[in-house]
Amino acid sequence: MSTITLENVSKYYKNKRRSGAGNRYEVGVENINLTIGQGEFVFITGSSGAGKSTLLGLISGRLKPDRGRVLLDGVNTARILPWHRERIAPLFGNVAQEHTLIRKMTVEENLLLAARVGRRRFESEKEMKERLKKVLGLVGFSGMERRYPVEMSVGEYRCVELARALINSPPILVLDEITANLDDDSIWDIFHLLTEINRRGTTVIMATHASRYVNIMRRRVVTLVDGQILGDVQKGKYGDVI
Ligand code: ADP
Ligand code: ADP
């Protein structure tokens, strides 16, 4: 079980762009109260700058709140510093907005690297290879272990990043805008894949602008406006505000 709870969480950025002027802090998110239980599928929506990436960073422990608390199964994540990264990282599989595969490494090398630096304990090299085969099969990439990132379409690239996020069997997947610049078919492939991953019990938390797809999926939709939650609707639609 891995329940995430944010209590009155705020995150501010020092605003380098406007230093000197009165307004020296930019709101990342403000006064967020949110609970996400194990196995949920949650879309985080809102326009650019609304705080989606900040919220995901706070959830996965990449960012520390300036106010409030982030709890994992009731434990304040700030309390378990300085072991924070080691304790928290294995819980999360992340796919960022940026493209992050290592260009000089094949698919297999990229994934095995993640398996080696991840803190899931594999019994043996053999078990690790089997897990590699399994996650590549899941994303439809069987037999493509030797391909390099430059040889892939953007959609394929995203699937390999998903496979890499999954190799250590994290209970929670955190995905930031991973369907940007994808064609329709690739987006559907990814949504189907995420549905399947979620069906097997993994929590999926996904920031997205893909309103058409959100509206068809009818999952929980959290809507951010200017760093605050203005909507949190089960079986919601894009932009639902309650
Ligand atoms: P998106 O709106 O698609 O989430 P942004 O263009 O807002 O992406 O942000 C891209 C990157 O720039 C992020 O890593 C974010 O942290 C950083 N960033 C966004 N706004 C600022 C800012 N005002 N000053 C410095 N960095 C920023
Ligand atoms: P979104 O992901 O919804 O586009 P972000 O979380 O990236 O939103 O940004 C929320 C707000 O925080 C925006 O006003 C953005 O400019 C600001 N921001 C994000 N990252 C940084 C940063 N590294 N430095 C300064 N401001 C930032």
PDB file of C-alpha atoms and ligand atoms in Angstrom, residues 11-18 25-29 44-57 62-63 97 176-177 207 209 224 226-227, ligand 2:
ATOM      1  CA  LYS A  11       5.913  25.530  -3.089  1.00  0.00           C
ATOM      2  CA  TYR A  12       7.378  28.873  -4.181  1.00  0.00           C
ATOM      3  CA  TYR A  13      10.164  29.641  -6.600  1.00  0.00           C
ATOM      4  CA  LYS A  14      12.583  32.481  -6.314  1.00  0.00           C
ATOM      5  CA  ASN A  15      11.838  34.503  -9.373  1.00  0.00           C
ATOM      6  CA  LYS A  16      15.137  35.189 -11.068  1.00  0.00           C
ATOM      7  CA  ARG A  17      13.440  36.765 -14.034  1.00  0.00           C
ATOM      8  CA  ARG A  18      11.914  39.568 -11.997  1.00  0.00           C
ATOM      9  CA  TYR A  25       8.504  34.755  -5.515  1.00  0.00           C
ATOM     10  CA  GLU A  26       6.544  32.810  -8.041  1.00  0.00           C
ATOM     11  CA  VAL A  27       3.824  30.456  -6.810  1.00  0.00           C
ATOM     12  CA  GLY A  28       4.523  26.896  -7.894  1.00  0.00           C
ATOM     13  CA  VAL A  29       1.512  25.480  -6.024  1.00  0.00           C
ATOM     14  CA  ILE A  44      -3.518  16.343 -13.391  1.00  0.00           C
ATOM     15  CA  THR A  45      -4.801  19.011 -15.769  1.00  0.00           C
ATOM     16  CA  GLY A  46      -4.506  22.765 -16.096  1.00  0.00           C
ATOM     17  CA  SER A  47      -2.980  25.262 -18.457  1.00  0.00           C
ATOM     18  CA  SER A  48       0.735  25.834 -18.858  1.00  0.00           C
ATOM     19  CA  GLY A  49       2.184  27.303 -15.656  1.00  0.00           C
ATOM     20  CA  ALA A  50      -0.745  26.072 -13.516  1.00  0.00           C
ATOM     21  CA  GLY A  51       1.587  24.002 -11.316  1.00  0.00           C
ATOM     22  CA  LYS A  52       1.332  20.485 -12.740  1.00  0.00           C
ATOM     23  CA  SER A  53       5.061  19.767 -12.878  1.00  0.00           C
ATOM     24  CA  THR A  54       5.536  21.288  -9.432  1.00  0.00           C
ATOM     25  CA  LEU A  55       2.795  19.072  -8.001  1.00  0.00           C
ATOM     26  CA  LEU A  56       4.337  15.963  -9.547  1.00  0.00           C
ATOM     27  CA  GLY A  57       7.752  16.962  -8.188  1.00  0.00           C
ATOM     28  CA  ARG A  62      12.019  15.633  -6.215  1.00  0.00           C
ATOM     29  CA  LEU A  63      10.844  18.939  -4.704  1.00  0.00           C
ATOM     30  CA  GLN A  97       8.615  15.997 -20.036  1.00  0.00           C
ATOM     31  CA  ASP A 176       4.642  14.557 -16.915  1.00  0.00           C
ATOM     32  CA  GLU A 177       3.106  15.422 -20.252  1.00  0.00           C
ATOM     33  CA  ALA A 207      -0.091  15.510 -16.007  1.00  0.00           C
ATOM     34  CA  HIS A 209      -3.012  18.556 -21.905  1.00  0.00           C
ATOM     35  CA  LEU A 224      -5.046  23.176 -11.204  1.00  0.00           C
ATOM     36  CA  ASP A 226      -2.718  29.270 -10.683  1.00  0.00           C
ATOM     37  CA  GLY A 227      -1.207  26.692  -8.341  1.00  0.00           C
TER      38      GLY A 227
HETATM   39  P1  ADP B   2       2.918  23.456 -15.354  1.00  0.00           P
HETATM   40  O1  ADP B   2       3.633  22.153 -15.225  1.00  0.00           O
HETATM   41  O2  ADP B   2       1.447  23.352 -15.081  1.00  0.00           O
HETATM   42  O3  ADP B   2       3.195  24.147 -16.633  1.00  0.00           O
HETATM   43  P2  ADP B   2       4.844  24.409 -13.440  1.00  0.00           P
HETATM   44  O4  ADP B   2       4.722  23.583 -12.217  1.00  0.00           O
HETATM   45  O5  ADP B   2       5.941  24.124 -14.411  1.00  0.00           O
HETATM   46  O6  ADP B   2       3.433  24.412 -14.190  1.00  0.00           O
HETATM   47  O7  ADP B   2       4.952  25.939 -13.022  1.00  0.00           O
HETATM   48  C1  ADP B   2       4.096  26.554 -12.051  1.00  0.00           C
HETATM   49  C2  ADP B   2       4.578  27.965 -11.827  1.00  0.00           C
HETATM   50  O8  ADP B   2       5.849  27.944 -11.223  1.00  0.00           O
HETATM   51  C3  ADP B   2       4.725  28.776 -13.102  1.00  0.00           C
HETATM   52  O9  ADP B   2       4.372  30.109 -12.815  1.00  0.00           O
HETATM   53  C4  ADP B   2       6.193  28.666 -13.432  1.00  0.00           C
HETATM   54  O10 ADP B   2       6.642  29.775 -14.151  1.00  0.00           O
HETATM   55  C5  ADP B   2       6.806  28.601 -12.040  1.00  0.00           C
HETATM   56  N1  ADP B   2       8.042  27.816 -12.046  1.00  0.00           N
HETATM   57  C6  ADP B   2       8.173  26.509 -12.316  1.00  0.00           C
HETATM   58  N2  ADP B   2       9.445  26.095 -12.226  1.00  0.00           N
HETATM   59  C7  ADP B   2      10.146  27.195 -11.865  1.00  0.00           C
HETATM   60  C8  ADP B   2      11.510  27.462 -11.598  1.00  0.00           C
HETATM   61  N3  ADP B   2      12.414  26.468 -11.662  1.00  0.00           N
HETATM   62  N4  ADP B   2      11.872  28.705 -11.254  1.00  0.00           N
HETATM   63  C9  ADP B   2      10.963  29.689 -11.163  1.00  0.00           C
HETATM   64  N5  ADP B   2       9.647  29.529 -11.396  1.00  0.00           N
HETATM   65  C10 ADP B   2       9.248  28.298 -11.755  1.00  0.00           C
END
